[in-house]
Short mmCIF file of C-alpha atoms and ligand atoms in Angstrom, two decimals:
data_model
loop_
_atom_site.label_atom_id
_atom_site.label_comp_id
_atom_site.label_asym_id
_atom_site.label_seq_id
_atom_site.Cartn_x
_atom_site.Cartn_y
_atom_site.Cartn_z
CA UNK A 146 16.94 -17.46 -22.81
CA UNK A 147 15.72 -16.45 -20.11
CA UNK A 148 15.85 -12.60 -21.47
CA UNK A 149 13.27 -14.03 -24.43
CA UNK A 150 11.11 -15.38 -21.93
CA UNK A 151 10.97 -12.30 -20.26
CA UNK A 152 9.62 -10.29 -23.05
CA UNK A 153 6.55 -11.93 -22.78
CA UNK A 154 3.75 -12.52 -20.36
CA UNK A 155 5.36 -11.10 -17.18
CA UNK A 156 3.58 -8.67 -14.83
CA UNK A 157 4.86 -5.64 -13.37
CA UNK A 158 3.71 -5.51 -9.43
CA UNK A 159 2.59 -2.47 -7.65
CA UNK A 160 6.16 -2.30 -6.05
CA UNK A 161 5.90 0.31 -3.06
CA UNK A 162 8.85 2.43 -3.70
CA UNK A 163 9.38 5.29 -0.94
CA UNK A 164 12.71 6.79 -2.47
CA UNK A 165 13.69 8.38 -5.63
CA UNK A 166 15.09 6.05 -7.64
CA UNK A 167 19.08 6.43 -7.11
CA UNK A 168 21.01 5.19 -10.34
CA UNK A 169 24.51 3.35 -9.28
CA UNK A 170 27.22 3.45 -12.08
CA UNK A 171 27.18 -0.03 -14.12
CA UNK A 172 29.96 -1.23 -12.87
CA UNK A 173 29.40 -0.89 -8.82
CA UNK A 174 28.65 -3.74 -7.16
CA UNK A 175 25.05 -5.39 -6.01
CA UNK A 176 22.21 -3.19 -4.32
CA UNK A 177 21.37 -6.73 -2.85
CA UNK A 178 22.88 -7.08 0.49
CA UNK A 179 20.75 -9.58 2.18
CA UNK A 180 17.85 -11.75 1.51
CA UNK A 181 15.48 -13.72 3.32
CA UNK A 182 12.57 -16.24 2.56
CA UNK A 183 11.13 -16.74 6.25
CA UNK A 184 8.64 -19.47 7.90
CA UNK A 185 5.59 -16.98 7.54
CA UNK A 186 5.81 -16.68 3.44
CA UNK A 187 7.50 -13.26 3.41
CA UNK A 188 10.56 -12.44 1.15
CA UNK A 189 12.79 -9.87 3.06
CA UNK A 190 15.45 -7.91 1.26
CA UNK A 191 18.15 -5.77 2.23
CA UNK A 192 19.65 -3.50 -0.14
CA UNK A 193 21.72 -0.34 -0.60
CA UNK A 194 19.77 2.93 0.51
CA UNK A 195 18.04 4.44 -2.23
CA UNK A 196 17.75 1.43 -4.52
CA UNK A 197 15.03 1.11 -7.40
CA UNK A 198 13.92 -1.94 -7.51
CA UNK A 199 11.57 -4.05 -10.34
CA UNK A 200 9.55 -6.77 -9.49
CA UNK A 201 7.83 -9.21 -11.86
CA UNK A 202 5.79 -12.54 -11.81
CA UNK A 203 5.68 -15.17 -14.83
CA UNK A 204 3.31 -18.46 -14.66
CA UNK A 205 5.20 -21.43 -15.08
CA UNK A 206 5.12 -23.07 -18.43
CA UNK A 207 7.32 -26.34 -20.15
CA UNK A 208 10.65 -25.00 -18.72
CA UNK A 209 9.96 -23.40 -15.28
CA UNK A 210 7.55 -23.13 -12.77
CA UNK A 211 5.67 -19.90 -11.35
CA UNK A 212 8.64 -17.44 -10.90
CA UNK A 213 9.09 -14.13 -9.25
CA UNK A 214 12.19 -12.25 -9.46
CA UNK A 215 13.30 -8.86 -8.24
CA UNK A 216 16.16 -6.91 -10.26
CA UNK A 217 18.86 -4.75 -8.64
CA UNK A 218 21.14 -2.33 -10.14
CA UNK A 219 24.58 -3.29 -9.72
CA UNK A 220 26.22 -6.48 -11.06
CA UNK A 221 26.80 -9.56 -8.74
CA UNK A 222 29.97 -11.16 -8.43
CA UNK A 223 29.10 -15.21 -8.06
CA UNK A 224 26.07 -16.13 -9.62
CA UNK A 225 24.31 -19.31 -7.76
CA UNK A 226 21.70 -21.70 -7.20
CA UNK A 227 20.11 -22.09 -3.91
CA UNK A 228 17.80 -25.39 -3.12
CA UNK A 229 14.22 -24.63 -2.02
CA UNK A 230 12.21 -26.40 0.23
CA UNK A 231 8.08 -26.75 1.35
CA UNK A 232 6.59 -24.47 -1.63
CA UNK A 233 9.95 -23.30 -2.71
CA UNK A 234 11.66 -25.34 -5.97
CA UNK A 235 14.65 -23.01 -5.63
CA UNK A 236 16.46 -19.83 -5.91
CA UNK A 237 18.70 -18.67 -8.06
CA UNK A 238 20.90 -15.30 -7.82
CA UNK A 239 22.43 -14.23 -11.57
CA UNK A 240 23.13 -11.33 -13.67
CA UNK A 241 20.85 -11.11 -16.67
CA UNK A 242 22.74 -8.04 -18.40
CA UNK A 243 25.84 -6.45 -17.45
CA UNK A 244 25.33 -4.10 -14.71
CA UNK A 245 22.31 -6.19 -12.66
CA UNK A 246 21.41 -8.45 -10.55
CA UNK A 247 18.44 -10.55 -10.21
CA UNK A 248 16.90 -12.19 -7.45
CA UNK A 249 14.28 -15.34 -8.85
CA UNK A 250 12.24 -17.35 -6.28
CA UNK A 251 11.05 -20.32 -8.21
CA UNK A 252 8.18 -22.34 -6.72
CA UNK A 253 7.17 -26.06 -7.01
CA UNK A 254 4.22 -26.96 -9.20
CA UNK A 255 0.90 -26.86 -7.21
CA UNK A 256 2.09 -24.21 -4.90
CA UNK A 257 -1.40 -21.62 -4.66
CA UNK A 258 0.01 -17.99 -5.71
CA UNK A 259 -2.28 -14.57 -6.25
CA UNK A 260 0.59 -12.43 -7.25
CA UNK A 261 -2.75 -9.69 -7.94
CA UNK A 262 -2.48 -9.54 -4.19
CA UNK A 263 1.26 -9.06 -3.99
CA UNK A 264 2.81 -5.59 -2.53
CA UNK A 265 6.22 -4.65 -2.23
CA UNK A 266 6.43 -3.11 1.02
CA UNK A 267 9.41 -0.44 2.10
CA UNK A 268 10.07 -0.68 5.60
CA UNK A 269 12.93 2.00 5.24
CA UNK A 270 15.73 3.06 3.32
CA UNK A 271 17.07 -0.02 2.64
CA UNK A 272 14.63 -2.80 3.99
CA UNK A 273 11.67 -4.11 2.05
CA UNK A 274 8.94 -7.05 2.27
CA UNK A 275 6.20 -8.57 0.18
CA UNK A 276 4.01 -11.97 0.99
CA UNK A 277 4.62 -14.66 -1.47
CA UNK A 278 2.68 -17.42 -0.31
CA UNK A 279 0.96 -18.96 2.58
CA UNK A 280 3.35 -21.68 4.06
CA UNK A 281 1.01 -24.80 4.90
CA UNK A 282 3.27 -27.27 5.69
CA UNK A 283 6.50 -26.31 7.65
CA UNK A 284 8.75 -24.28 5.45
CA UNK A 285 12.19 -23.90 6.41
CA UNK A 286 13.61 -20.12 6.34
CA UNK A 287 16.08 -19.54 3.23
CA UNK A 288 18.23 -16.79 3.11
CA UNK A 289 21.50 -15.20 2.79
CA UNK A 290 22.83 -12.23 4.85
CA UNK A 291 21.36 -10.32 7.75
CA UNK A 292 18.03 -8.86 6.53
CA UNK A 293 17.39 -6.68 9.83
CA UNK A 294 19.26 -3.44 10.18
CA UNK A 295 22.02 -3.45 13.07
CA UNK A 296 20.80 -2.29 16.08
CA UNK A 297 23.46 0.60 15.56
CA UNK A 298 22.01 1.64 12.26
CA UNK A 299 18.70 1.80 13.75
CA UNK A 300 19.69 4.13 16.52
CA UNK A 301 21.70 6.78 14.78
CA UNK A 302 18.61 6.75 11.93
CA UNK A 303 16.31 7.38 14.17
CA UNK A 304 17.98 10.48 15.66
CA UNK A 305 17.51 12.32 12.51
CA UNK A 306 14.33 13.92 10.72
CA UNK A 307 15.07 12.11 7.71
CA UNK A 308 14.65 9.05 9.59
CA UNK A 309 11.13 10.07 11.09
CA UNK A 310 10.00 11.49 7.77
CA UNK A 311 10.90 8.08 5.57
CA UNK A 312 9.69 5.49 8.17
CA UNK A 313 6.57 4.54 7.05
CA UNK A 314 6.72 1.15 9.46
CA UNK A 315 3.71 2.02 11.38
CA UNK A 316 1.50 1.49 8.24
CA UNK A 317 1.64 -1.84 8.94
CA UNK A 318 -2.02 -3.04 8.95
CA UNK A 319 -3.43 -4.70 11.94
CA UNK A 320 -5.35 -8.42 11.59
CA UNK A 321 -8.91 -8.96 12.02
CA UNK A 322 -11.39 -11.49 11.73
CA UNK A 323 -11.15 -13.34 8.57
CA UNK A 324 -14.51 -13.15 6.85
CA UNK A 325 -16.31 -10.94 9.60
CA UNK A 326 -16.77 -7.49 8.53
CA UNK A 327 -18.22 -5.51 5.57
CA UNK A 328 -17.06 -2.14 4.98
CA UNK A 329 -18.34 0.22 2.06
CA UNK A 330 -16.24 2.60 0.95
CA UNK A 331 -17.62 6.13 -1.21
CA UNK A 332 -15.44 7.64 -3.47
CA UNK A 333 -16.86 10.90 -3.47
CA UNK A 334 -18.57 12.62 -6.58
CA UNK A 335 -18.12 11.01 -9.76
CA UNK A 336 -19.16 11.13 -13.59
CA UNK A 337 -20.70 14.78 -14.74
CA UNK A 338 -19.78 16.11 -11.04
CA UNK A 339 -15.84 16.19 -10.35
CA UNK A 340 -15.94 17.36 -7.40
CA UNK A 341 -13.40 20.06 -6.13
CA UNK A 342 -11.24 21.15 -9.01
CA UNK A 343 -7.44 21.73 -8.06
CA UNK A 344 -4.07 23.67 -8.82
CA UNK A 345 -3.22 22.56 -12.54
CA UNK A 346 -6.89 21.17 -12.64
CA UNK A 347 -6.53 18.15 -10.62
CA UNK A 348 -9.93 16.54 -9.96
CA UNK A 349 -11.43 15.49 -6.78
CA UNK A 350 -13.23 12.57 -8.22
CA UNK A 351 -10.14 11.03 -10.04
CA UNK A 352 -7.79 11.53 -6.51
CA UNK A 353 -10.73 10.05 -4.52
CA UNK A 354 -11.30 6.78 -7.13
CA UNK A 355 -8.25 5.84 -6.82
CA UNK A 356 -7.71 5.81 -3.16
CA UNK A 357 -10.88 4.48 -2.62
CA UNK A 358 -9.74 1.46 -4.82
CA UNK A 359 -6.30 1.37 -3.01
CA UNK A 360 -8.32 1.58 0.16
CA UNK A 361 -10.82 -1.48 -1.02
CA UNK A 362 -8.16 -3.66 -2.05
CA UNK A 363 -6.04 -3.57 1.46
CA UNK A 364 -9.11 -3.99 3.01
CA UNK A 365 -9.94 -7.12 0.76
CA UNK A 366 -6.14 -8.34 1.57
CA UNK A 367 -7.28 -8.76 5.38
CA UNK A 368 -10.15 -10.71 4.39
CA UNK A 369 -12.43 -7.57 5.05
CA UNK A 370 -15.80 -7.43 2.62
CA UNK A 371 -15.09 -4.33 1.14
CA UNK A 372 -17.50 -2.38 -1.43
CA UNK A 373 -17.18 0.79 -3.78
CA UNK A 374 -20.12 2.77 -4.29
CA UNK A 375 -19.02 3.82 -7.41
CA UNK A 376 -15.89 1.43 -9.14
CA UNK A 377 -15.74 4.12 -12.08
CA UNK A 378 -16.72 7.80 -13.42
CA UNK A 379 -20.34 7.21 -13.37
CA UNK A 380 -23.11 9.97 -11.84
CA UNK A 381 -24.21 8.62 -9.08
CA UNK A 382 -26.73 10.43 -6.29
CA UNK A 383 -26.39 10.45 -2.88
CA UNK A 384 -29.42 8.53 -1.86
CA UNK A 385 -28.29 5.57 -3.43
CA UNK A 386 -24.78 5.46 -2.03
CA UNK A 387 -26.76 5.74 1.55
CA UNK A 388 -29.14 2.39 0.55
CA UNK A 389 -26.43 0.45 -0.93
CA UNK A 390 -24.49 0.65 2.79
CA UNK A 391 -28.11 0.23 4.62
CA UNK A 392 -29.00 -2.64 2.41
CA UNK A 393 -25.85 -4.58 2.73
CA UNK A 394 -25.93 -3.95 6.34
CA UNK A 395 -22.42 -2.96 6.12
CA UNK A 396 -20.71 -2.81 9.39
CA UNK A 397 -18.93 0.53 8.75
CA UNK A 398 -19.15 3.47 5.92
CA UNK A 399 -16.70 5.48 4.78
CA UNK A 400 -16.85 8.48 2.28
CA UNK A 401 -13.42 9.59 0.54
CA UNK A 402 -13.55 13.46 -0.49
CA UNK A 403 -10.57 15.97 -1.40
CA UNK A 404 -11.25 19.58 -0.35
CA UNK A 405 -11.23 22.88 -2.13
CA UNK A 406 -10.64 26.18 -0.26
CA UNK A 407 -12.83 29.25 -1.14
CA UNK A 408 -10.83 31.59 -3.68
CA UNK A 409 -8.44 28.68 -3.91
CA UNK A 410 -6.15 29.90 -1.37
CA UNK A 411 -2.93 27.77 -2.04
CA UNK A 412 -2.23 28.80 1.64
CA UNK A 413 -5.09 26.72 2.89
CA UNK A 414 -3.99 22.91 3.30
CA UNK A 415 -5.40 20.60 5.70
CA UNK A 416 -6.97 17.01 6.62
CA UNK A 417 -10.15 16.36 8.37
CA UNK A 418 -12.67 13.78 9.28
CA UNK A 419 -16.27 14.21 10.02
CA UNK A 420 -18.93 12.07 11.60
CA UNK A 421 -22.36 12.58 12.50
CA UNK A 422 -23.81 10.73 15.59
CA UNK A 423 -22.69 8.29 17.88
CA UNK A 424 -19.44 7.20 19.81
CA UNK A 425 -18.32 4.66 17.26
CA UNK A 426 -18.27 7.09 14.26
CA UNK A 427 -16.52 9.56 16.30
CA UNK A 428 -14.40 6.59 17.23
CA UNK A 429 -13.93 5.92 13.66
CA UNK A 430 -13.24 9.30 12.68
CA UNK A 431 -10.44 9.79 15.42
CA UNK A 432 -8.83 6.65 14.28
CA UNK A 433 -8.82 7.58 10.53
CA UNK A 434 -7.94 11.33 11.29
CA UNK A 435 -4.77 9.97 13.69
CA UNK A 436 -3.15 7.95 10.82
CA UNK A 437 -4.20 10.35 7.60
CA UNK A 438 -1.98 12.73 9.58
CA UNK A 439 0.56 10.57 9.83
CA UNK A 440 1.50 10.49 6.26
CA UNK A 441 0.41 13.91 5.44
CA UNK A 442 3.36 15.94 7.68
CA UNK A 443 3.11 19.63 7.93
CA UNK A 444 -0.24 19.81 6.85
CA UNK A 445 -2.64 21.03 9.26
CA UNK A 446 -4.87 18.74 11.52
CA UNK A 447 -8.04 20.40 11.11
CA UNK A 448 -9.63 17.68 13.40
CA UNK A 449 -12.36 15.49 13.99
CA UNK A 450 -15.59 17.35 13.50
CA UNK A 451 -19.66 16.80 13.44
CA UNK A 452 -21.08 17.23 9.92
CA UNK A 453 -24.54 16.70 8.72
CA UNK A 454 -23.54 15.36 5.30
CA UNK A 455 -26.34 13.86 3.46
CA UNK A 456 -24.55 10.15 3.46
CA UNK A 457 -23.08 10.56 6.84
CA UNK A 458 -26.43 11.45 8.11
CA UNK A 459 -28.82 9.06 6.45
CA UNK A 460 -26.53 5.67 6.82
CA UNK A 461 -27.70 3.16 9.35
CA UNK A 462 -23.95 2.35 10.80
CA UNK A 463 -21.27 4.43 11.85
CA UNK A 464 -20.31 6.31 8.73
CA UNK A 465 -17.51 9.01 8.51
CA UNK A 466 -16.60 11.71 5.95
CA UNK A 467 -12.69 11.49 4.93
CA UNK A 468 -11.42 15.14 3.54
CA UNK A 469 -7.55 14.20 2.34
CA UNK A 470 -6.24 17.54 1.54
CA UNK A 471 -6.90 20.53 -0.46
CA UNK A 472 -6.39 20.17 -4.22
CA UNK A 473 -6.21 23.87 -3.81
CA UNK A 474 -3.42 24.03 -1.33
CA UNK A 475 -0.07 24.66 -2.48
CA UNK A 476 1.26 21.41 -0.12
CA UNK A 477 -1.42 19.20 -0.27
CA UNK A 478 -2.19 19.49 -4.25
CA UNK A 479 1.23 18.77 -5.04
CA UNK A 480 1.15 15.39 -2.64
CA UNK A 481 -2.33 14.54 -4.16
CA UNK A 482 -1.22 14.21 -7.48
CA UNK A 483 1.21 11.48 -6.78
CA UNK A 484 0.36 7.83 -6.69
CA UNK A 485 3.06 7.09 -4.35
CA UNK A 486 1.19 9.83 -1.64
CA UNK A 487 -2.22 8.20 -2.47
CA UNK A 488 -0.85 4.93 -1.55
CA UNK A 489 0.24 6.41 1.75
CA UNK A 490 -3.08 7.76 2.22
CA UNK A 491 -4.96 4.39 1.32
CA UNK A 492 -2.53 2.80 3.89
CA UNK A 493 -3.58 5.05 6.85
CA UNK A 494 -7.57 5.23 5.80
CA UNK A 495 -7.32 1.40 5.81
CA UNK A 496 -5.43 0.82 9.38
CA UNK A 497 -7.56 3.55 11.25
CA UNK A 498 -10.54 1.27 9.78
CA UNK A 499 -8.91 -2.40 10.95
CA UNK A 500 -7.99 -0.88 13.77
CA UNK A 501 -11.86 0.35 14.85
CA UNK A 502 -13.13 -3.40 13.69
CA UNK A 503 -10.38 -4.80 15.83
CA UNK A 504 -11.83 -2.98 18.72
CA UNK A 505 -15.19 -3.43 18.62
CA UNK A 506 -15.42 -6.89 16.62
ZN1 ZN B 249 -16.31 16.22 -2.38
#
């Protein structure tokens, strides 16, 4: 029954995968080690390391209420149902097919959900979280097992480079005052102007539009009025980008670009952020530069600099131009072609922006 229903209507969520999937042998035990739905509406999961998760959402129908489920490799021993409370009707753990485990969360009728904004975030090699709902009246935590890593594990992991490289916990975005700020994000180039062309034909216009959209979404989720100067491949001059931001009376303006080196030298990589004037612009540039470097280990810090670029010179609010790497550089290009790296950069840019707004708002 479930299988038939599963074939239609569901939506694949953007699941934030930090690690390569490791396929477990079909008869191995479930990769799901512990789970909890916390009082703040977050679902937290602990899995075996390097587990590949798939998450789905399906709107209610005659048989079920709204459902969110996650599939894990490895077979569950004891299928079971756990009674919910508040917005949660019940939680079911089952095996949808041989060698799989499914965790289903069914919501009560009338719960407001916005699955389009849901993001599964990997906290480290084996922990995940996703915000599912805003508990209005008191919701009591439901769960099985310990979702937090034990202290011992945490310590031993911290001593290795591997841990340092893969722990993106620091990308947790800060909270800012809701509906107070407006930010204009400007994806560089577009239409007949592709910007820089890098290794294997990777185009600046595509990369920066993708990253810009992710930044816009992340800021929107935090209650910031975030707008893009362009949403698709259009030819957009520099003057309208500036007047858009000025007319909006935006609080800040962030133009996103990727670099190319003269002679397309593959050994030149790095990140840099420009501002034109003022300590505010400089502070914003510093915040963003610091964050983007953290998600680009090994890529040189080319610094925060003053630059006379048209879009940051003529906008009236604090404005920066971010160069997120060299499309012609071996290290940067290999990363910039990957969605996962673009997501990390988007988180980093959003974090820099939110930190700035939090400090000056
Ligand atoms: Zn550019």
